[in-house]
Amino acid sequence: MRTLRFVFVVGGVLSGLGKGVVTASIGNLLKYCNYKVTAIKIDPYINVDAGTMRPTEHGEIFVTEDGGEIDQDLGTYERFLDKNLSKNNNITTGKVFLNVIQKERSLEYNGRNVQLIPDISDEVKRMILEASKNCEISLVEIGGTTGDIENLVFLHAIRELSEEYPSATVMVSYLPFLKNVGELKTKPTQHAVSRLREVGLFPDFLVIRSESGIDEVRKDKLARLCFLPKENIIGDPDVETIYEIPLIFEEQKFHEKILRKLNLPVRKPANDEWKEFVKKLGSGEKLKIGLVGKYVKYGNSEHKDVYISVVEAVKHASVVAGVNPEIVQVSSLNIEKNGVEILNELHGIIVPGGFGSSGIEGKIEAIRYARENNIPYLGLCLGMQLAVVEFARNVCKLRGANSTEFDPNTPNPVIDIIPEQKELIEKKMYGATMRLGAWTAVLKRNSIVHKIYGKEKISERHRHRYEVNPKYIEVLEKSGLVFSGISPDGILMEFIELPEHRFFVATQAHPEFKSRPTKPHPLFVAFLKACKELKNGRKKRRKTLIS
Ligand code: GLN
């Protein structure tokens, strides 16, 4: 094994520029150059992980195989690297301090005083090295922008690492276009670079975000004022799909320049499969898929990435299903106010995961609409729980059926808290205590999901506290609901389906987290194929199936 090398990615001027996509795209190219690559995200917040954060404010909470509840950038890394990452690939201020304080309490510092530098920065380095084990190139992205108080100690740590290991530092920055003068402005980037120099780091590359791309004049200017060769300024314009970014970088020979900086042999990326995927994306038959969720404003804006893994999983599957789906964001609160008419144009409905009672009845109405009108339905986690509630209420006629998460006094608690979870909540132990990460399910022979997966034992990632109440299984089954996947111990219901429906499948898991561009998830592919059938009027049968 060769020595480890680092690519550090930092941000300037603005956050939200797509540093995660830049990091993932560099990783994608180097992986296709046949290097062993990993990617680490540093989040300077004090939360130990993202599990306690509000997605409407922070974006999706991604779940890893080993049960990490993580910043959504880890999802982007997994999709671009086609690799499962560990929860250790996310380092937060909270995690670092927790480790150091625990060491201090157990006298590991031998009675000396424990300080930000070197003790916190050493712990950061230790955690980065631990997560980079068995890799040739480790990409480390530092959240936020240079000049933030929060990320200073992390920048200090990577400066030390950059002296100890061959490394390249990439700064992602932004050139605003000033309409009144008709010009791209470089000054904010010059300032950002000088802030980076203050902590002893010099960017080897500048990746420049802008709406239209960067021209030669601006490259010359930045090269001279930021002290780096002109060819190390890489353009990163707005694109239709983020999956194009590795190819835009390849055209600019970014991978070759990085490999040279790292003193590694230059290779040509063997990325035909990726190119094929990008070429086909968006070329199939048009469809409208409703994603019925919580779309909540935070201040004046609404976070775009609350369901990002679901949206991406639909895109990946669309290439294999030969469709070009438009994802329509349907607010379940809007259904509650204005009824289900807004669902009329849709060829398929997804209810994704969620927490809290807001908009729940709207989601249940959307599921009822899909079930009664033979419209393909895919339920993910909460989307399965609510499908059970809807079926219990409207088919089994179980009065007031609900999940105890939303109505603790329901006369028919068809969804109830998992007993161990109840104890944790009573002790206020919220962080990292849900049923998390990869769990196996056994699929019923010849069920729809068995045919879709093509095997009996499958594994998917989870993040939940509630489950189908075993006391209601018999009555639900009697009315035609099939529990087609169950945990190996026979206790937890993992999949449901309606055999007579065009496509009505839901799971307690989050299959969206395992979908990859060149390895789409079979459940999403099957769902989109059913939506295509509906659009083409095949097996056209819009009647109530079970009522
Ligand atoms: N709120 C539900 C539970 O905790 C569903 C969670 C989810 O959709 N991820 O069980």
PDB file of N, CA and C in Angstrom, residues 382-421:
ATOM      1  N   LEU A 382     -42.090   6.295   7.181  1.00  0.00           N
ATOM      2  CA  LEU A 382     -43.375   6.871   7.580  1.00  0.00           C
ATOM      3  C   LEU A 382     -44.431   6.564   6.504  1.00  0.00           C
ATOM      4  N   GLY A 383     -43.994   6.520   5.252  1.00  0.00           N
ATOM      5  CA  GLY A 383     -44.899   6.213   4.134  1.00  0.00           C
ATOM      6  C   GLY A 383     -45.480   4.819   4.227  1.00  0.00           C
ATOM      7  N   MET A 384     -44.794   3.898   4.907  1.00  0.00           N
ATOM      8  CA  MET A 384     -45.377   2.572   5.145  1.00  0.00           C
ATOM      9  C   MET A 384     -46.311   2.628   6.346  1.00  0.00           C
ATOM     10  N   GLN A 385     -45.869   3.308   7.390  1.00  0.00           N
ATOM     11  CA  GLN A 385     -46.705   3.374   8.607  1.00  0.00           C
ATOM     12  C   GLN A 385     -48.054   4.003   8.288  1.00  0.00           C
ATOM     13  N   LEU A 386     -48.047   5.059   7.480  1.00  0.00           N
ATOM     14  CA  LEU A 386     -49.301   5.739   7.167  1.00  0.00           C
ATOM     15  C   LEU A 386     -50.160   4.923   6.204  1.00  0.00           C
ATOM     16  N   ALA A 387     -49.525   4.099   5.371  1.00  0.00           N
ATOM     17  CA  ALA A 387     -50.305   3.211   4.488  1.00  0.00           C
ATOM     18  C   ALA A 387     -51.060   2.194   5.348  1.00  0.00           C
ATOM     19  N   VAL A 388     -50.432   1.765   6.438  1.00  0.00           N
ATOM     20  CA  VAL A 388     -51.103   0.827   7.352  1.00  0.00           C
ATOM     21  C   VAL A 388     -52.266   1.541   8.060  1.00  0.00           C
ATOM     22  N   VAL A 389     -52.023   2.774   8.474  1.00  0.00           N
ATOM     23  CA  VAL A 389     -53.086   3.553   9.142  1.00  0.00           C
ATOM     24  C   VAL A 389     -54.267   3.732   8.182  1.00  0.00           C
ATOM     25  N   GLU A 390     -53.966   4.118   6.940  1.00  0.00           N
ATOM     26  CA  GLU A 390     -55.031   4.366   5.942  1.00  0.00           C
ATOM     27  C   GLU A 390     -55.837   3.090   5.724  1.00  0.00           C
ATOM     28  N   PHE A 391     -55.139   1.965   5.563  1.00  0.00           N
ATOM     29  CA  PHE A 391     -55.804   0.688   5.308  1.00  0.00           C
ATOM     30  C   PHE A 391     -56.675   0.295   6.510  1.00  0.00           C
ATOM     31  N   ALA A 392     -56.123   0.516   7.696  1.00  0.00           N
ATOM     32  CA  ALA A 392     -56.868   0.161   8.914  1.00  0.00           C
ATOM     33  C   ALA A 392     -58.152   0.982   9.016  1.00  0.00           C
ATOM     34  N   ARG A 393     -58.025   2.279   8.720  1.00  0.00           N
ATOM     35  CA  ARG A 393     -59.205   3.154   8.840  1.00  0.00           C
ATOM     36  C   ARG A 393     -60.244   2.865   7.763  1.00  0.00           C
ATOM     37  N   ASN A 394     -59.787   2.825   6.500  1.00  0.00           N
ATOM     38  CA  ASN A 394     -60.742   2.847   5.396  1.00  0.00           C
ATOM     39  C   ASN A 394     -61.123   1.478   4.865  1.00  0.00           C
ATOM     40  N   VAL A 395     -60.294   0.472   5.078  1.00  0.00           N
ATOM     41  CA  VAL A 395     -60.641  -0.877   4.615  1.00  0.00           C
ATOM     42  C   VAL A 395     -61.110  -1.731   5.801  1.00  0.00           C
ATOM     43  N   CYS A 396     -60.316  -1.759   6.861  1.00  0.00           N
ATOM     44  CA  CYS A 396     -60.697  -2.585   8.019  1.00  0.00           C
ATOM     45  C   CYS A 396     -61.731  -1.873   8.906  1.00  0.00           C
ATOM     46  N   LYS A 397     -61.984  -0.613   8.621  1.00  0.00           N
ATOM     47  CA  LYS A 397     -62.949   0.193   9.391  1.00  0.00           C
ATOM     48  C   LYS A 397     -62.611   0.229  10.887  1.00  0.00           C
ATOM     49  N   LEU A 398     -61.341   0.330  11.185  1.00  0.00           N
ATOM     50  CA  LEU A 398     -60.919   0.451  12.592  1.00  0.00           C
ATOM     51  C   LEU A 398     -60.981   1.929  12.964  1.00  0.00           C
ATOM     52  N   ARG A 399     -61.950   2.274  13.735  1.00  0.00           N
ATOM     53  CA  ARG A 399     -62.253   3.665  14.058  1.00  0.00           C
ATOM     54  C   ARG A 399     -61.025   4.387  14.657  1.00  0.00           C
ATOM     55  N   GLY A 400     -60.752   5.569  14.069  1.00  0.00           N
ATOM     56  CA  GLY A 400     -59.692   6.431  14.621  1.00  0.00           C
ATOM     57  C   GLY A 400     -58.302   5.805  14.616  1.00  0.00           C
ATOM     58  N   ALA A 401     -58.104   4.789  13.770  1.00  0.00           N
ATOM     59  CA  ALA A 401     -56.785   4.133  13.755  1.00  0.00           C
ATOM     60  C   ALA A 401     -55.696   5.168  13.503  1.00  0.00           C
ATOM     61  N   ASN A 402     -54.573   4.986  14.175  1.00  0.00           N
ATOM     62  CA  ASN A 402     -53.485   5.954  14.012  1.00  0.00           C
ATOM     63  C   ASN A 402     -52.183   5.371  14.557  1.00  0.00           C
ATOM     64  N   SER A 403     -51.135   6.165  14.415  1.00  0.00           N
ATOM     65  CA  SER A 403     -49.871   5.835  15.070  1.00  0.00           C
ATOM     66  C   SER A 403     -49.876   6.590  16.404  1.00  0.00           C
ATOM     67  N   THR A 404     -49.340   5.966  17.436  1.00  0.00           N
ATOM     68  CA  THR A 404     -49.314   6.666  18.731  1.00  0.00           C
ATOM     69  C   THR A 404     -48.355   7.860  18.702  1.00  0.00           C
ATOM     70  N   GLU A 405     -47.545   7.947  17.644  1.00  0.00           N
ATOM     71  CA  GLU A 405     -46.688   9.134  17.494  1.00  0.00           C
ATOM     72  C   GLU A 405     -47.561  10.384  17.289  1.00  0.00           C
ATOM     73  N   PHE A 406     -48.708  10.194  16.627  1.00  0.00           N
ATOM     74  CA  PHE A 406     -49.547  11.350  16.292  1.00  0.00           C
ATOM     75  C   PHE A 406     -50.790  11.460  17.173  1.00  0.00           C
ATOM     76  N   ASP A 407     -51.268  10.322  17.689  1.00  0.00           N
ATOM     77  CA  ASP A 407     -52.422  10.340  18.575  1.00  0.00           C
ATOM     78  C   ASP A 407     -52.191   9.302  19.680  1.00  0.00           C
ATOM     79  N   PRO A 408     -51.609   9.743  20.785  1.00  0.00           N
ATOM     80  CA  PRO A 408     -51.269   8.791  21.852  1.00  0.00           C
ATOM     81  C   PRO A 408     -52.505   8.086  22.424  1.00  0.00           C
ATOM     82  N   ASN A 409     -53.698   8.681  22.218  1.00  0.00           N
ATOM     83  CA  ASN A 409     -54.901   8.071  22.794  1.00  0.00           C
ATOM     84  C   ASN A 409     -55.772   7.376  21.765  1.00  0.00           C
ATOM     85  N   THR A 410     -55.229   7.095  20.591  1.00  0.00           N
ATOM     86  CA  THR A 410     -56.040   6.454  19.543  1.00  0.00           C
ATOM     87  C   THR A 410     -56.664   5.146  20.063  1.00  0.00           C
ATOM     88  N   PRO A 411     -57.954   4.886  19.716  1.00  0.00           N
ATOM     89  CA  PRO A 411     -58.545   3.605  20.143  1.00  0.00           C
ATOM     90  C   PRO A 411     -57.922   2.415  19.402  1.00  0.00           C
ATOM     91  N   ASN A 412     -57.310   2.687  18.231  1.00  0.00           N
ATOM     92  CA  ASN A 412     -56.694   1.604  17.453  1.00  0.00           C
ATOM     93  C   ASN A 412     -55.256   1.950  17.071  1.00  0.00           C
ATOM     94  N   PRO A 413     -54.313   1.706  17.989  1.00  0.00           N
ATOM     95  CA  PRO A 413     -52.907   2.051  17.718  1.00  0.00           C
ATOM     96  C   PRO A 413     -52.255   1.024  16.783  1.00  0.00           C
ATOM     97  N   VAL A 414     -52.535   1.138  15.487  1.00  0.00           N
ATOM     98  CA  VAL A 414     -51.984   0.146  14.541  1.00  0.00           C
ATOM     99  C   VAL A 414     -50.477   0.309  14.369  1.00  0.00           C
ATOM    100  N   ILE A 415     -49.991   1.522  14.644  1.00  0.00           N
ATOM    101  CA  ILE A 415     -48.533   1.754  14.678  1.00  0.00           C
ATOM    102  C   ILE A 415     -48.210   2.217  16.096  1.00  0.00           C
ATOM    103  N   ASP A 416     -47.215   1.565  16.682  1.00  0.00           N
ATOM    104  CA  ASP A 416     -46.903   1.900  18.075  1.00  0.00           C
ATOM    105  C   ASP A 416     -45.382   1.928  18.279  1.00  0.00           C
ATOM    106  N   ILE A 417     -44.987   2.550  19.371  1.00  0.00           N
ATOM    107  CA  ILE A 417     -43.545   2.683  19.611  1.00  0.00           C
ATOM    108  C   ILE A 417     -42.923   1.311  19.926  1.00  0.00           C
ATOM    109  N   ILE A 418     -41.711   1.085  19.403  1.00  0.00           N
ATOM    110  CA  ILE A 418     -40.980  -0.158  19.695  1.00  0.00           C
ATOM    111  C   ILE A 418     -40.674  -0.135  21.202  1.00  0.00           C
ATOM    112  N   PRO A 419     -40.963  -1.213  21.967  1.00  0.00           N
ATOM    113  CA  PRO A 419     -40.837  -1.148  23.432  1.00  0.00           C
ATOM    114  C   PRO A 419     -39.510  -0.583  23.944  1.00  0.00           C
ATOM    115  N   GLU A 420     -38.368  -1.004  23.356  1.00  0.00           N
ATOM    116  CA  GLU A 420     -37.075  -0.469  23.856  1.00  0.00           C
ATOM    117  C   GLU A 420     -36.988   1.038  23.620  1.00  0.00           C
ATOM    118  N   GLN A 421     -37.621   1.493  22.533  1.00  0.00           N
ATOM    119  CA  GLN A 421     -37.574   2.917  22.219  1.00  0.00           C
ATOM    120  C   GLN A 421     -38.319   3.740  23.269  1.00  0.00           C
TER     121      GLN A 421
END
